Amino acid sequence: MAKQLLGKEVTAALNERIKADVAGLAEKGIQPRLGIIRVGERPDDVSYERGATKRCETLGVEYEKFLLPADVTQEELMATLEKVNNDDKIHGILIFRPLPKHLDEAAVIKALKPEKDVDGITDGSMVGVFAGTKQGFPPCTPQACMEILDHYGIDCKGKKAVVVGRSLVVGKPAAMMLLQRHATVTICHTRTVDMPSVVKEAELVIVAAGRAGVVDDRYLSPGQIVVDVGINVNEEGKLCGDVDYAKAEPVVEAITPVPGGVGSVTTSVLVGHVVEAAKRTLE
Ligand code: NAD
């Protein structure tokens, strides 16, 4: 039976580190604060926002919401962002996306200051991920994958790693972060030929394909560590990952469950980034 890599254990350890950092900042008279910009009332956004604000509250991080109507103009949105960008009391900014279609999302991302980009969406943050420098912040989801590996003492050095998925928000940054940890990385995607044999060869597999159960026992082999990023709703209305858990679990050495794996770590990573952004203002 595979070992379960549980998000809640990782989150508990991460939260302790964040609380200690918040206490350290308080001694220096700094109160970390997140600015949340939300356009409209999309249920997914509202639900993620609720999780993030609750996590802020338990960790002693303040937040301020900037709520705009779904029909907000580009000018009004840009003016709000400029205000939050220039507010020294706000260290990190979360902007919910996708924005409604009438808005120019690229212009919004371009205007966001990388040092406040705690969600890792700016080009500046991407440069940080690719160059391995402290510019901006990595996207929270691949960072959550790394937190899980680190927490469970999984050393990536020299390991053959496969990332399934090449999105800019998960697959590509995850691959770069594994490379930073000295893994030998292969990225699989929809055009990969004979994906089962490529994935089977890996010692470490991160799956972010956005398709329920796309990776099953045909892709897996004994001894593998599997991190499942996927969040899907199956035919029975239940949450499930991109890995077919029932088929994978008897084969591999360790695996993250869905729910209860990567997803449960991301909000703590986000709040941790706000605290890190506040710490960087001292440097
Ligand atoms: P995406 O759709 O932008 O990208 C999916 C990638 O997977 C693409 O590069 C595509 O080429 C590849 N792909 C799709 N089907 C494939 C297949 N059959 N074989 C090989 N490659 C395939 O998705 P995303 O934004 O990267 O998200 C991936 C998954 O992670 C989704 O299930 C999403 O819901 C989930 N997600 C979870 C969190 C979290 O906090 N856990 C956060 C963001 C996204």
Short mmCIF file of C-alpha atoms and ligand atoms in Angstrom, two decimals:
data_model
loop_
_atom_site.label_atom_id
_atom_site.label_comp_id
_atom_site.label_asym_id
_atom_site.label_seq_id
_atom_site.Cartn_x
_atom_site.Cartn_y
_atom_site.Cartn_z
CA MET A 1 0.00 0.00 0.00
CA ALA A 2 1.39 3.40 -0.98
CA LYS A 3 2.28 6.01 1.62
CA GLN A 4 -0.12 8.95 1.49
CA LEU A 5 1.54 12.35 1.23
CA LEU A 6 -0.99 14.42 3.16
CA GLY A 7 -1.46 18.12 2.53
CA LYS A 8 -2.64 18.80 6.08
CA GLU A 9 0.68 17.65 7.57
CA VAL A 10 2.58 19.90 5.19
CA THR A 11 0.23 22.82 5.87
CA ALA A 12 0.58 22.42 9.65
CA ALA A 13 4.39 22.66 9.41
CA LEU A 14 4.22 25.53 6.94
CA ASN A 15 1.75 27.43 9.12
CA GLU A 16 4.10 27.19 12.11
CA ARG A 17 6.91 28.72 10.05
CA ILE A 18 4.61 31.49 8.80
CA LYS A 19 3.39 32.30 12.33
CA ALA A 20 6.99 32.57 13.54
CA ASP A 21 7.79 34.93 10.65
CA VAL A 22 4.70 37.06 11.41
CA ALA A 23 5.82 37.30 15.05
CA GLY A 24 9.33 38.30 13.93
CA LEU A 25 7.90 41.01 11.67
CA ALA A 26 5.65 42.30 14.48
CA GLU A 27 8.77 42.90 16.59
CA LYS A 28 10.02 45.12 13.78
CA GLY A 29 6.69 46.96 13.57
CA ILE A 30 5.60 45.34 10.29
CA GLN A 31 2.13 43.90 9.77
CA PRO A 32 1.90 41.76 6.60
CA ARG A 33 -1.15 42.54 4.54
CA LEU A 34 -2.73 41.04 1.41
CA GLY A 35 -4.73 43.09 -1.09
CA ILE A 36 -7.42 41.11 -2.91
CA ILE A 37 -8.78 42.43 -6.19
CA ARG A 38 -11.89 40.60 -7.37
CA VAL A 39 -14.01 41.50 -10.37
CA GLY A 40 -17.53 40.07 -10.20
CA GLU A 41 -18.83 37.19 -8.07
CA ARG A 42 -17.68 33.95 -9.71
CA PRO A 43 -18.38 31.14 -7.22
CA ASP A 44 -14.87 29.65 -7.66
CA ASP A 45 -13.27 33.02 -6.90
CA VAL A 46 -15.48 33.65 -3.89
CA SER A 47 -14.77 30.18 -2.52
CA TYR A 48 -10.97 30.51 -2.98
CA GLU A 49 -11.12 33.99 -1.45
CA ARG A 50 -12.95 32.61 1.60
CA GLY A 51 -10.22 29.98 2.09
CA ALA A 52 -7.45 32.54 1.65
CA THR A 53 -8.95 35.12 4.03
CA LYS A 54 -9.62 32.44 6.67
CA ARG A 55 -6.00 31.30 6.40
CA CYS A 56 -4.84 34.93 6.68
CA GLU A 57 -6.88 35.31 9.88
CA THR A 58 -5.47 32.18 11.53
CA LEU A 59 -1.91 33.18 10.62
CA GLY A 60 -2.12 36.84 11.69
CA VAL A 61 -1.96 38.32 8.20
CA GLU A 62 -4.32 41.22 7.47
CA TYR A 63 -6.19 41.57 4.21
CA GLU A 64 -8.16 44.19 2.37
CA LYS A 65 -10.68 43.41 -0.38
CA PHE A 66 -11.14 45.57 -3.45
CA LEU A 67 -14.38 44.32 -4.98
CA LEU A 68 -15.35 45.58 -8.40
CA PRO A 69 -18.52 44.93 -10.42
CA ALA A 70 -18.37 42.44 -13.32
CA ASP A 71 -18.90 45.33 -15.77
CA VAL A 72 -16.03 47.44 -14.36
CA THR A 73 -14.14 49.44 -16.99
CA GLN A 74 -10.47 48.84 -17.76
CA GLU A 75 -9.69 52.34 -16.46
CA GLU A 76 -11.38 51.72 -13.12
CA LEU A 77 -9.63 48.37 -12.71
CA MET A 78 -6.23 49.85 -13.59
CA ALA A 79 -6.82 52.73 -11.17
CA THR A 80 -7.63 50.24 -8.37
CA LEU A 81 -4.52 48.22 -9.14
CA GLU A 82 -2.37 51.35 -9.14
CA LYS A 83 -3.73 52.31 -5.74
CA VAL A 84 -2.98 48.86 -4.28
CA ASN A 85 0.41 48.68 -6.06
CA ASN A 86 1.43 51.97 -4.43
CA ASP A 87 0.03 51.28 -0.96
CA ASP A 88 3.08 50.61 1.24
CA LYS A 89 0.91 48.86 3.84
CA ILE A 90 -0.05 46.16 1.31
CA HIS A 91 2.74 43.67 0.64
CA GLY A 92 1.03 41.18 -1.66
CA ILE A 93 -1.73 41.34 -4.27
CA LEU A 94 -4.08 38.58 -5.41
CA ILE A 95 -6.06 39.27 -8.59
CA PHE A 96 -8.69 36.72 -9.55
CA ARG A 97 -8.53 35.48 -13.12
CA PRO A 98 -9.71 34.94 -15.75
CA LEU A 99 -11.04 38.48 -15.83
CA PRO A 100 -14.31 39.12 -17.70
CA LYS A 101 -13.73 39.08 -21.48
CA HIS A 102 -14.12 42.84 -22.02
CA LEU A 103 -11.01 43.47 -19.88
CA ASP A 104 -7.39 43.40 -21.05
CA GLU A 105 -5.89 40.86 -18.66
CA ALA A 106 -2.38 41.11 -20.12
CA ALA A 107 -2.31 44.86 -19.37
CA VAL A 108 -3.39 44.18 -15.78
CA ILE A 109 -0.69 41.54 -15.28
CA LYS A 110 1.91 43.86 -16.81
CA ALA A 111 0.96 46.64 -14.39
CA LEU A 112 1.23 44.44 -11.28
CA LYS A 113 4.46 45.02 -9.36
CA PRO A 114 6.45 41.73 -9.30
CA GLU A 115 7.50 42.35 -5.68
CA LYS A 116 3.78 42.21 -4.73
CA ASP A 117 2.97 39.35 -7.12
CA VAL A 118 2.36 36.71 -4.45
CA ASP A 119 0.37 34.56 -6.90
CA GLY A 120 3.26 34.37 -9.40
CA ILE A 121 1.48 35.65 -12.52
CA THR A 122 3.83 38.37 -13.79
CA ASP A 123 6.68 37.93 -16.26
CA GLY A 124 8.97 39.09 -13.45
CA SER A 125 7.90 36.15 -11.29
CA MET A 126 8.40 33.74 -14.20
CA VAL A 127 11.95 35.06 -14.65
CA GLY A 128 12.49 34.36 -10.95
CA VAL A 129 11.29 30.76 -11.37
CA PHE A 130 13.35 30.12 -14.50
CA ALA A 131 16.51 31.84 -13.24
CA GLY A 132 16.16 30.52 -9.69
CA THR A 133 16.35 34.05 -8.28
CA LYS A 134 14.27 35.88 -5.68
CA GLN A 135 12.38 37.98 -8.19
CA GLY A 136 8.64 37.94 -7.62
CA PHE A 137 7.13 34.66 -6.42
CA PRO A 138 6.55 31.21 -7.96
CA PRO A 139 2.92 30.30 -8.70
CA CYS A 140 1.38 28.82 -5.55
CA THR A 141 0.41 25.40 -6.96
CA PRO A 142 3.85 24.17 -8.14
CA GLN A 143 5.32 25.70 -4.97
CA ALA A 144 2.82 23.61 -2.98
CA CYS A 145 4.14 20.49 -4.79
CA MET A 146 7.70 21.40 -3.73
CA GLU A 147 6.56 22.02 -0.13
CA ILE A 148 5.11 18.49 -0.09
CA LEU A 149 8.32 16.95 -1.44
CA ASP A 150 10.45 18.95 1.02
CA HIS A 151 8.23 18.17 4.00
CA TYR A 152 8.40 14.43 3.37
CA GLY A 153 12.16 14.60 2.88
CA ILE A 154 12.00 13.53 -0.78
CA ASP A 155 15.35 14.47 -2.24
CA CYS A 156 15.00 15.36 -5.93
CA LYS A 157 18.72 15.44 -6.59
CA GLY A 158 19.63 13.15 -9.49
CA LYS A 159 16.10 11.70 -9.67
CA LYS A 160 14.39 11.08 -12.99
CA ALA A 161 11.31 13.29 -12.84
CA VAL A 162 8.38 13.58 -15.24
CA VAL A 163 5.90 16.45 -15.23
CA VAL A 164 2.66 15.74 -17.11
CA GLY A 165 1.31 19.07 -18.41
CA ARG A 166 3.04 22.17 -19.73
CA SER A 167 0.81 25.06 -18.60
CA LEU A 168 2.47 28.27 -17.53
CA VAL A 169 0.73 28.15 -14.18
CA VAL A 170 1.63 24.58 -13.14
CA GLY A 171 3.56 22.29 -15.53
CA LYS A 172 6.36 24.56 -16.72
CA PRO A 173 7.14 26.19 -13.36
CA ALA A 174 6.97 22.78 -11.63
CA ALA A 175 9.54 21.44 -14.12
CA MET A 176 11.83 24.43 -13.50
CA MET A 177 11.53 24.05 -9.73
CA LEU A 178 12.45 20.36 -9.98
CA LEU A 179 15.42 21.32 -12.14
CA GLN A 180 16.43 23.82 -9.46
CA ARG A 181 16.42 20.86 -7.06
CA HIS A 182 18.78 18.98 -9.42
CA ALA A 183 16.27 16.48 -10.80
CA THR A 184 16.57 15.30 -14.43
CA VAL A 185 13.29 16.54 -15.83
CA THR A 186 11.08 15.49 -18.74
CA ILE A 187 7.85 17.33 -19.57
CA CYS A 188 4.98 15.34 -21.15
CA HIS A 189 1.99 16.89 -22.93
CA THR A 190 -0.77 16.05 -25.37
CA ARG A 191 1.67 15.51 -28.25
CA THR A 192 4.03 13.23 -26.32
CA VAL A 193 4.48 9.90 -28.10
CA ASP A 194 4.07 6.78 -25.94
CA MET A 195 3.53 8.64 -22.70
CA PRO A 196 3.04 5.48 -20.59
CA SER A 197 6.61 4.31 -21.20
CA VAL A 198 8.03 7.80 -20.54
CA VAL A 199 6.16 8.19 -17.23
CA LYS A 200 6.95 4.60 -16.18
CA GLU A 201 10.68 5.38 -16.34
CA ALA A 202 10.38 8.24 -13.82
CA GLU A 203 11.13 8.03 -10.10
CA LEU A 204 9.10 11.17 -9.38
CA VAL A 205 5.91 12.13 -11.24
CA ILE A 206 3.97 15.40 -11.02
CA VAL A 207 0.65 15.24 -12.87
CA ALA A 208 -1.08 18.46 -13.95
CA ALA A 209 -3.02 17.51 -17.09
CA GLY A 210 -6.47 18.77 -16.16
CA ARG A 211 -8.09 15.44 -17.15
CA ALA A 212 -9.65 13.19 -14.51
CA GLY A 213 -7.78 9.94 -14.01
CA VAL A 214 -5.67 10.31 -17.15
CA VAL A 215 -2.67 8.67 -15.45
CA ASP A 216 -3.39 5.13 -14.28
CA ASP A 217 -1.44 1.94 -13.57
CA ARG A 218 -0.41 1.62 -17.24
CA TYR A 219 1.77 4.71 -16.69
CA LEU A 220 3.15 3.82 -13.28
CA SER A 221 5.72 1.52 -11.75
CA PRO A 222 6.77 0.41 -8.25
CA GLY A 223 8.87 2.82 -6.18
CA GLN A 224 7.49 5.99 -7.75
CA ILE A 225 6.54 9.15 -5.86
CA VAL A 226 3.40 10.66 -7.41
CA VAL A 227 2.13 14.20 -6.85
CA ASP A 228 -1.35 14.74 -8.28
CA VAL A 229 -2.17 18.40 -8.96
CA GLY A 230 -5.50 17.75 -10.69
CA ILE A 231 -8.80 18.93 -9.32
CA ASN A 232 -11.76 17.50 -11.23
CA VAL A 233 -15.32 16.52 -10.48
CA ASN A 234 -16.13 12.95 -11.56
CA GLU A 235 -19.42 11.51 -12.83
CA GLU A 236 -20.58 10.89 -9.26
CA GLY A 237 -20.00 14.56 -8.44
CA LYS A 238 -16.94 13.77 -6.29
CA LEU A 239 -13.59 15.58 -6.37
CA CYS A 240 -10.85 13.57 -8.02
CA GLY A 241 -7.35 14.07 -9.36
CA ASP A 242 -5.66 13.62 -12.73
CA VAL A 243 -4.32 10.29 -11.44
CA ASP A 244 -6.64 7.29 -11.13
CA TYR A 245 -5.98 6.87 -7.41
CA ALA A 246 -7.54 3.42 -7.04
CA LYS A 247 -5.33 2.00 -9.81
CA ALA A 248 -2.20 3.95 -8.87
CA GLU A 249 -2.17 3.39 -5.14
CA PRO A 250 -1.40 -0.37 -5.17
CA VAL A 251 1.53 0.21 -7.56
CA VAL A 252 3.47 3.28 -6.43
CA GLU A 253 5.47 4.00 -3.27
CA ALA A 254 3.87 7.31 -2.27
CA ILE A 255 1.04 9.47 -3.60
CA THR A 256 -0.88 12.65 -2.76
CA PRO A 257 -4.65 12.11 -2.41
CA VAL A 258 -7.29 14.35 -4.01
CA PRO A 259 -8.81 16.03 -2.08
CA GLY A 260 -6.36 16.41 0.80
CA GLY A 261 -3.13 16.75 -1.18
CA VAL A 262 -1.71 19.64 -3.20
CA GLY A 263 -4.87 21.76 -3.15
CA SER A 264 -4.93 21.97 0.63
CA VAL A 265 -1.39 23.43 0.71
CA THR A 266 -1.83 26.26 -1.82
CA THR A 267 -3.57 28.84 0.39
CA SER A 268 -0.86 28.54 3.02
CA VAL A 269 1.75 29.00 0.29
CA LEU A 270 -0.08 32.16 -0.82
CA VAL A 271 -0.16 33.57 2.71
CA GLY A 272 3.49 32.56 3.17
CA HIS A 273 4.33 34.61 0.07
CA VAL A 274 2.63 37.68 1.57
CA VAL A 275 4.77 37.30 4.68
CA GLU A 276 7.89 36.78 2.55
CA ALA A 277 7.01 39.93 0.55
CA ALA A 278 6.76 41.84 3.83
CA LYS A 279 10.14 40.44 4.95
CA ARG A 280 11.73 41.50 1.67
CA THR A 281 10.78 45.14 2.34
CA LEU A 282 13.39 45.01 5.14
CA GLU A 283 16.18 43.87 2.81
P1 NAD B 1 -4.22 23.38 -18.30
O1 NAD B 1 -5.44 22.81 -18.95
O2 NAD B 1 -3.86 24.79 -18.50
O3 NAD B 1 -2.95 22.53 -18.80
C1 NAD B 1 -2.99 21.15 -18.89
C2 NAD B 1 -1.73 20.64 -19.56
O4 NAD B 1 -1.78 19.23 -19.58
C3 NAD B 1 -1.54 21.11 -20.99
O5 NAD B 1 -0.21 21.53 -21.14
C4 NAD B 1 -1.82 19.87 -21.84
O6 NAD B 1 -0.93 19.78 -22.94
C5 NAD B 1 -1.54 18.75 -20.88
N1 NAD B 1 -2.42 17.62 -21.10
C6 NAD B 1 -3.77 17.61 -21.17
N2 NAD B 1 -4.23 16.37 -21.39
C7 NAD B 1 -3.16 15.57 -21.46
C8 NAD B 1 -3.00 14.19 -21.67
N3 NAD B 1 -4.04 13.38 -21.88
N4 NAD B 1 -1.74 13.72 -21.68
C9 NAD B 1 -0.69 14.52 -21.49
N5 NAD B 1 -0.79 15.83 -21.28
C10 NAD B 1 -2.01 16.36 -21.26
O7 NAD B 1 -4.33 23.01 -16.76
P2 NAD B 1 -3.54 23.61 -15.48
O8 NAD B 1 -4.04 24.96 -15.18
O9 NAD B 1 -2.09 23.37 -15.64
O10 NAD B 1 -4.09 22.65 -14.34
C11 NAD B 1 -3.84 21.27 -14.35
C12 NAD B 1 -4.69 20.59 -13.31
O11 NAD B 1 -4.36 21.09 -12.04
C13 NAD B 1 -6.19 20.82 -13.46
O12 NAD B 1 -6.85 19.61 -13.07
C14 NAD B 1 -6.50 21.91 -12.48
O13 NAD B 1 -7.81 21.84 -11.99
C15 NAD B 1 -5.51 21.58 -11.40
N6 NAD B 1 -5.10 22.73 -10.59
C16 NAD B 1 -4.98 22.49 -9.25
C17 NAD B 1 -4.56 23.47 -8.41
C18 NAD B 1 -4.37 23.15 -6.96
O14 NAD B 1 -4.30 24.02 -6.12
N7 NAD B 1 -4.25 21.86 -6.63
C19 NAD B 1 -4.29 24.76 -8.90
C20 NAD B 1 -4.36 24.97 -10.28
C21 NAD B 1 -4.77 23.93 -11.11
#
